């Protein structure tokens, strides 16, 4: 009697091995695909990509009022004028050095009719001065001091033609005898008409609201860069009390230099 054994037929090993290889390849491909997707979406650093910053120009620094004062104060002088035959009267005003030879630009009404003129420079040097030129139509005069300080600092002259209503301005002067007074405001009008203290009708003026009072006349009006763009000559006040109510006037510096005398030495 022949015996038989119930033995299961073995599965082909080649088929199992092939399926394993195929499955492995699929896993590898999935891993590679995921890696490529992650790499492309995040960049090589592993962090989300960011847009490259756009270069922007560095803004130029605008000086403060304090910095403008520090830069211009050495060019500002105080003026005391004594009318001829009236030694008991002293009229005060302001001037600005506009030339390396010490030439001072001021308002004519400050020194008009004066028998004696004294100027005091920023370093304390005092000197007699004489009127070297004058233009009554614009209320501008130049003074020649007899004595100069050891260092003469002419102001930097700007251009009033670049001014716009609303631009910042600074005024430096000696109102009511208070030396080195600095006020700030804006250009509130251009090409204005006004009457000088001596009654002369002035045209083409810069109107501004930086506070000025008697004694400020002849001082510089400065733009936002600290350049002299005008010479203070008048203030408006319907009460005739010579006090400031928010409206001052300055002769444009180009007009003042052309009418008052030579410009700065180059």
C-alpha atoms as a printed R data frame, in Angstrom:
    type eleno elety resid chain resno      x       y      z
1   ATOM     1    CA   UNK     A     1  0.000   0.000  0.000
2   ATOM     2    CA   UNK     A     2  1.383   3.088 -1.084
3   ATOM     3    CA   UNK     A     3  1.362   6.082  1.420
4   ATOM     4    CA   UNK     A     4  0.844   9.631  0.453
5   ATOM     5    CA   UNK     A     5  1.744  12.927  2.173
6   ATOM     6    CA   UNK     A     6 -0.489  16.021  2.154
7   ATOM     7    CA   UNK     A     7  2.157  18.563  1.424
8   ATOM     8    CA   UNK     A     8  1.291  22.069  0.237
9   ATOM     9    CA   UNK     A     9  2.906  23.108 -2.971
10  ATOM    10    CA   UNK     A    10  5.625  25.796 -2.359
11  ATOM    11    CA   UNK     A    11  4.998  29.353 -3.815
12  ATOM    12    CA   UNK     A    12  7.431  30.445 -6.374
13  ATOM    13    CA   UNK     A    13 10.164  32.313 -4.526
14  ATOM    14    CA   UNK     A    14 10.934  34.440 -7.532
15  ATOM    15    CA   UNK     A    15  7.457  36.062 -7.448
16  ATOM    16    CA   UNK     A    16  7.738  36.943 -3.768
17  ATOM    17    CA   UNK     A    17 11.154  38.431 -4.269
18  ATOM    18    CA   UNK     A    18  9.959  40.535 -7.218
19  ATOM    19    CA   UNK     A    19  6.987  41.914 -5.292
20  ATOM    20    CA   UNK     A    20  9.301  42.866 -2.473
21  ATOM    21    CA   UNK     A    21 11.634  44.675 -4.811
22  ATOM    22    CA   UNK     A    22  8.741  46.509 -6.469
23  ATOM    23    CA   UNK     A    23  7.301  47.556 -3.116
24  ATOM    24    CA   UNK     A    24 10.703  48.775 -1.999
25  ATOM    25    CA   UNK     A    25 11.136  50.799 -5.150
26  ATOM    26    CA   UNK     A    26  7.700  52.353 -4.674
27  ATOM    27    CA   UNK     A    27  8.604  53.386 -1.115
28  ATOM    28    CA   UNK     A    28 11.876  54.887 -2.306
29  ATOM    29    CA   UNK     A    29 10.103  56.799 -5.076
30  ATOM    30    CA   UNK     A    30  7.499  58.143 -2.634
31  ATOM    31    CA   UNK     A    31 10.249  59.266 -0.236
32  ATOM    32    CA   UNK     A    32 12.140  60.961 -3.072
33  ATOM    33    CA   UNK     A    33  8.985  62.681 -4.309
34  ATOM    34    CA   UNK     A    34  8.168  63.937 -0.829
35  ATOM    35    CA   UNK     A    35 11.737  65.128 -0.353
36  ATOM    36    CA   UNK     A    36 11.707  66.976 -3.672
37  ATOM    37    CA   UNK     A    37  8.349  68.601 -2.842
38  ATOM    38    CA   UNK     A    38  9.587  69.716  0.583
39  ATOM    39    CA   UNK     A    39 12.868  70.960 -0.852
40  ATOM    40    CA   UNK     A    40 11.151  72.986 -3.546
41  ATOM    41    CA   UNK     A    41  8.601  74.552 -1.217
42  ATOM    42    CA   UNK     A    42 10.950  75.560  1.597
43  ATOM    43    CA   UNK     A    43 14.282  76.219 -0.064
44  ATOM    44    CA   UNK     A    44 17.633  74.761  0.854
45  ATOM    45    CA   UNK     A    45 17.639  76.378  4.312
46  ATOM    46    CA   UNK     A    46 14.501  74.545  5.393
47  ATOM    47    CA   UNK     A    47 12.706  77.814  6.183
48  ATOM    48    CA   UNK     A    48  9.871  79.325  4.142
49  ATOM    49    CA   UNK     A    49 11.164  81.415  1.255
50  ATOM    50    CA   UNK     A    50 11.139  85.177  1.766
51  ATOM    51    CA   UNK     A    51 11.113  87.937 -0.818
52  ATOM    52    CA   UNK     A    52 14.433  89.683 -1.162
53  ATOM    53    CA   UNK     A    53 14.279  93.145  0.436
54  ATOM    54    CA   UNK     A    54 14.188  96.025 -1.992
55  ATOM    55    CA   UNK     A    55 16.994  98.520 -1.616
56  ATOM    56    CA   UNK     A    56 15.751 101.883 -0.382
57  ATOM    57    CA   UNK     A    57 17.664 105.148 -0.488
58  ATOM    58    CA   UNK     A    58 18.957 106.418  2.835
59  ATOM    59    CA   UNK     A    59 16.945 109.480  3.781
60  ATOM    60    CA   UNK     A    60 19.039 112.613  4.190
61  ATOM    61    CA   UNK     A    61 19.128 113.859  7.758
62  ATOM    62    CA   UNK     A    62 17.135 117.025  8.359
63  ATOM    63    CA   UNK     A    63 18.771 119.203 11.021
64  ATOM    64    CA   UNK     A    64 16.787 120.108 14.112
65  ATOM    65    CA   UNK     A    65 16.105 123.706 15.129
66  ATOM    66    CA   UNK     A    66 18.814 123.361 17.778
67  ATOM    67    CA   UNK     A    67 21.335 122.153 15.182
68  ATOM    68    CA   UNK     A    68 20.406 125.016 12.848
69  ATOM    69    CA   UNK     A    69 20.925 127.526 15.641
70  ATOM    70    CA   UNK     A    70 24.316 126.037 16.570
71  ATOM    71    CA   UNK     A    71 25.457 126.232 12.948
72  ATOM    72    CA   UNK     A    72 24.189 129.759 12.191
73  ATOM    73    CA   UNK     A    73 24.627 131.580 15.525
74  ATOM    74    CA   UNK     A    74 28.331 132.385 14.853
75  ATOM    75    CA   UNK     A    75 27.200 134.407 11.805
76  ATOM    76    CA   UNK     A    76 24.565 136.471 13.652
77  ATOM    77    CA   UNK     A    77 25.382 139.862 15.182
78  ATOM    78    CA   UNK     A    78 23.430 142.213 17.422
79  ATOM    79    CA   UNK     A    79 23.203 145.884 16.423
80  ATOM    80    CA   UNK     A    80 22.695 149.008 18.518
81  ATOM    81    CA   UNK     A    81 22.109 152.230 16.588
82  ATOM    82    CA   UNK     A    82 22.025 155.692 18.190
83  ATOM    83    CA   UNK     A    83 20.207 158.308 16.102
84  ATOM    84    CA   UNK     A    84 22.139 161.484 15.322
85  ATOM    85    CA   UNK     A    85 21.602 164.096 18.039
86  ATOM    86    CA   UNK     A    86 19.661 161.641 20.223
87  ATOM    87    CA   UNK     A    87 22.269 159.980 22.410
88  ATOM    88    CA   UNK     A    88 19.603 158.964 24.911
89  ATOM    89    CA   UNK     A    89 17.903 156.697 22.366
90  ATOM    90    CA   UNK     A    90 19.182 153.280 21.363
91  ATOM    91    CA   UNK     A    91 17.589 151.247 18.594
92  ATOM    92    CA   UNK     A    92 18.343 147.531 18.567
93  ATOM    93    CA   UNK     A    93 18.376 145.109 15.679
94  ATOM    94    CA   UNK     A    94 20.065 142.077 14.208
95  ATOM    95    CA   UNK     A    95 22.434 141.411 11.319
96  ATOM    96    CA   UNK     A    96 23.967 138.454  9.518
97  ATOM    97    CA   UNK     A    97 27.539 138.157  8.219
98  ATOM    98    CA   UNK     A    98 27.364 137.466  4.491
99  ATOM    99    CA   UNK     A    99 30.966 137.900  3.399
100 ATOM   100    CA   UNK     A   100 34.381 136.725  4.528
101 ATOM   101    CA   UNK     A   101 35.425 140.362  4.915
102 ATOM   102    CA   UNK     A   102 32.857 140.757  7.692
103 ATOM   103    CA   UNK     A   103 30.166 142.544  5.656
104 ATOM   104    CA   UNK     A   104 26.896 142.497  7.581
105 ATOM   105    CA   UNK     A   105 23.462 142.468  5.995
106 ATOM   106    CA   UNK     A   106 20.602 144.041  7.986
107 ATOM   107    CA   UNK     A   107 17.352 145.969  7.672
108 ATOM   108    CA   UNK     A   108 17.860 149.608  6.702
109 ATOM   109    CA   UNK     A   109 15.326 150.955  9.188
110 ATOM   110    CA   UNK     A   110 17.495 149.597 12.040
111 ATOM   111    CA   UNK     A   111 20.384 151.947 11.184
112 ATOM   112    CA   UNK     A   112 18.683 154.682  9.175
113 ATOM   113    CA   UNK     A   113 19.670 158.121 10.476
114 ATOM   114    CA   UNK     A   114 22.074 156.664 13.022
115 ATOM   115    CA   UNK     A   115 25.008 158.761 14.148
116 ATOM   116    CA   UNK     A   116 26.670 155.809 15.853
117 ATOM   117    CA   UNK     A   117 26.367 152.092 15.147
118 ATOM   118    CA   UNK     A   118 27.803 149.349 17.336
119 ATOM   119    CA   UNK     A   119 27.798 145.654 16.493
120 ATOM   120    CA   UNK     A   120 28.500 142.698 18.753
121 ATOM   121    CA   UNK     A   121 29.675 139.440 17.220
122 ATOM   122    CA   UNK     A   122 28.819 135.997 18.538
123 ATOM   123    CA   UNK     A   123 32.166 135.644 20.327
124 ATOM   124    CA   UNK     A   124 31.623 138.907 22.204
125 ATOM   125    CA   UNK     A   125 33.788 141.106 19.995
126 ATOM   126    CA   UNK     A   126 32.327 144.616 19.739
127 ATOM   127    CA   UNK     A   127 32.991 147.106 16.981
128 ATOM   128    CA   UNK     A   128 31.842 150.389 15.536
129 ATOM   129    CA   UNK     A   129 30.305 150.025 12.090
130 ATOM   130    CA   UNK     A   130 29.266 152.228  9.197
131 ATOM   131    CA   UNK     A   131 26.624 151.863  6.510
132 ATOM   132    CA   UNK     A   132 28.421 150.867  3.317
133 ATOM   133    CA   UNK     A   133 25.368 150.531  1.063
134 ATOM   134    CA   UNK     A   134 21.623 150.894  1.331
135 ATOM   135    CA   UNK     A   135 18.485 150.327 -0.717
136 ATOM   136    CA   UNK     A   136 15.392 152.036  0.755
137 ATOM   137    CA   UNK     A   137 13.079 150.314 -1.761
138 ATOM   138    CA   UNK     A   138 13.692 146.953 -0.089
139 ATOM   139    CA   UNK     A   139 14.678 148.204  3.402
140 ATOM   140    CA   UNK     A   140 18.125 146.580  3.208
141 ATOM   141    CA   UNK     A   141 21.545 147.920  4.187
142 ATOM   142    CA   UNK     A   142 25.060 146.540  4.588
143 ATOM   143    CA   UNK     A   143 27.444 147.455  7.396
144 ATOM   144    CA   UNK     A   144 31.213 147.490  7.458
145 ATOM   145    CA   UNK     A   145 32.596 146.830 10.952
146 ATOM   146    CA   UNK     A   146 35.851 148.520 11.992
147 ATOM   147    CA   UNK     A   147 37.021 145.511 14.003
148 ATOM   148    CA   UNK     A   148 36.541 141.840 13.227
149 ATOM   149    CA   UNK     A   149 36.575 138.806 15.515
150 ATOM   150    CA   UNK     A   150 39.492 136.394 15.235
151 ATOM   151    CA   UNK     A   151 37.297 134.036 13.224
152 ATOM   152    CA   UNK     A   152 34.728 135.378 10.756
153 ATOM   153    CA   UNK     A   153 31.943 132.927  9.916
154 ATOM   154    CA   UNK     A   154 29.803 133.996  6.914
155 ATOM   155    CA   UNK     A   155 26.356 132.493  6.717
156 ATOM   156    CA   UNK     A   156 25.476 129.964  4.050
157 ATOM   157    CA   UNK     A   157 23.069 131.662  1.666
158 ATOM   158    CA   UNK     A   158 20.259 129.621  0.161
159 ATOM   159    CA   UNK     A   159 17.591 130.281 -2.442
160 ATOM   160    CA   UNK     A   160 14.140 131.585 -1.596
161 ATOM   161    CA   UNK     A   161 12.917 130.479 -5.037
162 ATOM   162    CA   UNK     A   162 12.733 126.902 -3.725
163 ATOM   163    CA   UNK     A   163 10.457 127.825 -0.830
164 ATOM   164    CA   UNK     A   164  6.866 126.609 -0.730
165 ATOM   165    CA   UNK     A   165  4.011 127.564  1.543
166 ATOM   166    CA   UNK     A   166  4.176 125.226  4.540
167 ATOM   167    CA   UNK     A   167  7.968 124.773  4.477
168 ATOM   168    CA   UNK     A   168  9.687 124.925  7.854
169 ATOM   169    CA   UNK     A   169 11.690 128.047  8.678
170 ATOM   170    CA   UNK     A   170 13.727 129.336 11.627
171 ATOM   171    CA   UNK     A   171 14.352 132.950 12.643
172 ATOM   172    CA   UNK     A   172 17.294 134.091 14.781
173 ATOM   173    CA   UNK     A   173 17.477 137.579 16.262
174 ATOM   174    CA   UNK     A   174 17.537 139.865 19.266
175 ATOM   175    CA   UNK     A   175 13.868 140.745 19.879
176 ATOM   176    CA   UNK     A   176 13.281 143.220 22.698
177 ATOM   177    CA   UNK     A   177 16.998 143.033 23.500
178 ATOM   178    CA   UNK     A   178 16.909 139.287 24.161
179 ATOM   179    CA   UNK     A   179 19.987 138.158 22.254
180 ATOM   180    CA   UNK     A   180 20.269 134.856 20.395
181 ATOM   181    CA   UNK     A   181 16.534 134.259 20.383
182 ATOM   182    CA   UNK     A   182 15.491 131.439 18.079
183 ATOM   183    CA   UNK     A   183 11.966 130.715 16.902
184 ATOM   184    CA   UNK     A   184 10.542 128.221 14.424
185 ATOM   185    CA   UNK     A   185  7.521 128.188 12.157
186 ATOM   186    CA   UNK     A   186  6.502 127.777  8.549
187 ATOM   187    CA   UNK     A   187  6.286 129.816  5.389
188 ATOM   188    CA   UNK     A   188  2.706 131.080  5.461
189 ATOM   189    CA   UNK     A   189  2.734 133.075  2.226
190 ATOM   190    CA   UNK     A   190  4.891 134.171 -0.694
191 ATOM   191    CA   UNK     A   191  5.161 137.335 -2.794
192 ATOM   192    CA   UNK     A   192  3.495 139.427 -0.085
193 ATOM   193    CA   UNK     A   193  3.168 143.202  0.304
194 ATOM   194    CA   UNK     A   194  3.952 144.990  3.573
195 ATOM   195    CA   UNK     A   195  4.926 148.353  4.991
196 ATOM   196    CA   UNK     A   196  8.303 148.787  6.639
197 ATOM   197    CA   UNK     A   197  8.470 150.595 10.003
198 ATOM   198    CA   UNK     A   198  9.678 153.739  8.217
199 ATOM   199    CA   UNK     A   199  6.644 153.694  5.903
200 ATOM   200    CA   UNK     A   200  8.289 152.198  2.807
201 ATOM   201    CA   UNK     A   201  5.992 149.847  0.876
202 ATOM   202    CA   UNK     A   202  7.741 146.533  0.287
203 ATOM   203    CA   UNK     A   203  6.867 143.878 -2.273
204 ATOM   204    CA   UNK     A   204  7.786 140.266 -3.039
205 ATOM   205    CA   UNK     A   205  8.163 139.345  0.631
206 ATOM   206    CA   UNK     A   206  8.219 135.965  2.349
207 ATOM   207    CA   UNK     A   207  5.455 135.710  4.945
208 ATOM   208    CA   UNK     A   208  6.162 133.440  7.915
209 ATOM   209    CA   UNK     A   209  4.829 132.672 11.382
210 ATOM   210    CA   UNK     A   210  8.036 132.160 13.396
211 ATOM   211    CA   UNK     A   211  7.751 134.718 16.198
212 ATOM   212    CA   UNK     A   212  9.643 138.001 15.680
213 ATOM   213    CA   UNK     A   213  9.429 141.314 17.529
214 ATOM   214    CA   UNK     A   214 11.217 144.698 17.504
215 ATOM   215    CA   UNK     A   215 14.931 143.879 17.591
216 ATOM   216    CA   UNK     A   216 14.495 140.904 15.257
217 ATOM   217    CA   UNK     A   217 14.689 143.179 12.201
218 ATOM   218    CA   UNK     A   218 17.715 142.455 10.048
219 ATOM   219    CA   UNK     A   219 18.066 138.902 11.301
220 ATOM   220    CA   UNK     A   220 18.155 135.824  9.090
221 ATOM   221    CA   UNK     A   221 15.218 133.684  8.071
222 ATOM   222    CA   UNK     A   222 16.537 130.149  7.568
223 ATOM   223    CA   UNK     A   223 15.155 127.190  5.664
224 ATOM   224    CA   UNK     A   224 15.008 123.590  6.869
225 ATOM   225    CA   UNK     A   225 18.666 123.057  5.886
226 ATOM   226    CA   UNK     A   226 19.852 126.061  7.882
227 ATOM   227    CA   UNK     A   227 20.566 128.224  4.838
228 ATOM   228    CA   UNK     A   228 19.668 131.923  4.938
229 ATOM   229    CA   UNK     A   229 16.725 132.527  2.608
230 ATOM   230    CA   UNK     A   230 15.552 135.932  3.819
231 ATOM   231    CA   UNK     A   231 16.207 139.019  5.951
232 ATOM   232    CA   UNK     A   232 13.500 139.873  8.476
233 ATOM   233    CA   UNK     A   233 12.179 143.411  7.884
234 ATOM   234    CA   UNK     A   234  8.634 143.744  9.208
235 ATOM   235    CA   UNK     A   235  5.751 142.277 11.157
236 ATOM   236    CA   UNK     A   236  2.038 142.807 10.696
237 ATOM   237    CA   UNK     A   237 -0.097 144.079 13.542
238 ATOM   238    CA   UNK     A   238 -3.393 145.928 13.125
239 ATOM   239    CA   UNK     A   239 -3.109 147.294 16.678
240 ATOM   240    CA   UNK     A   240  0.111 149.235 15.930
241 ATOM   241    CA   UNK     A   241  1.613 147.970 19.192
242 ATOM   242    CA   UNK     A   242  4.745 146.428 17.659
243 ATOM   243    CA   UNK     A   243  3.957 143.014 19.101
244 ATOM   244    CA   UNK     A   244  3.857 139.790 17.157
245 ATOM   245    CA   UNK     A   245  0.503 138.298 16.219
246 ATOM   246    CA   UNK     A   246  1.695 135.557 13.884
247 ATOM   247    CA   UNK     A   247  2.687 137.359 10.690
248 ATOM   248    CA   UNK     A   248  6.267 138.324  9.902
249 ATOM   249    CA   UNK     A   249  7.885 139.336  6.633
250 ATOM   250    CA   UNK     A   250 11.337 138.849  5.145
251 ATOM   251    CA   UNK     A   251 13.055 140.131  2.009
252 ATOM   252    CA   UNK     A   252 14.213 137.148 -0.116
253 ATOM   253    CA   UNK     A   253 17.960 136.723  0.248
254 ATOM   254    CA   UNK     A   254 18.651 137.074 -3.484
255 ATOM   255    CA   UNK     A   255 16.882 140.428 -3.527
256 ATOM   256    CA   UNK     A   256 18.625 141.525 -0.335
257 ATOM   257    CA   UNK     A   257 22.099 140.642 -1.575
258 ATOM   258    CA   UNK     A   258 21.548 142.243 -4.987
259 ATOM   259    CA   UNK     A   259 20.174 145.452 -3.474
260 ATOM   260    CA   UNK     A   260 22.267 145.689 -0.359
261 ATOM   261    CA   UNK     A   261 25.699 144.999 -1.690
262 ATOM   262    CA   UNK     A   262 28.109 142.289 -2.829
263 ATOM   263    CA   UNK     A   263 27.375 138.655 -2.306
264 ATOM   264    CA   UNK     A   264 29.573 136.226 -0.402
265 ATOM   265    CA   UNK     A   265 33.149 135.740 -1.539
266 ATOM   266    CA   UNK     A   266 33.706 132.429 -3.258
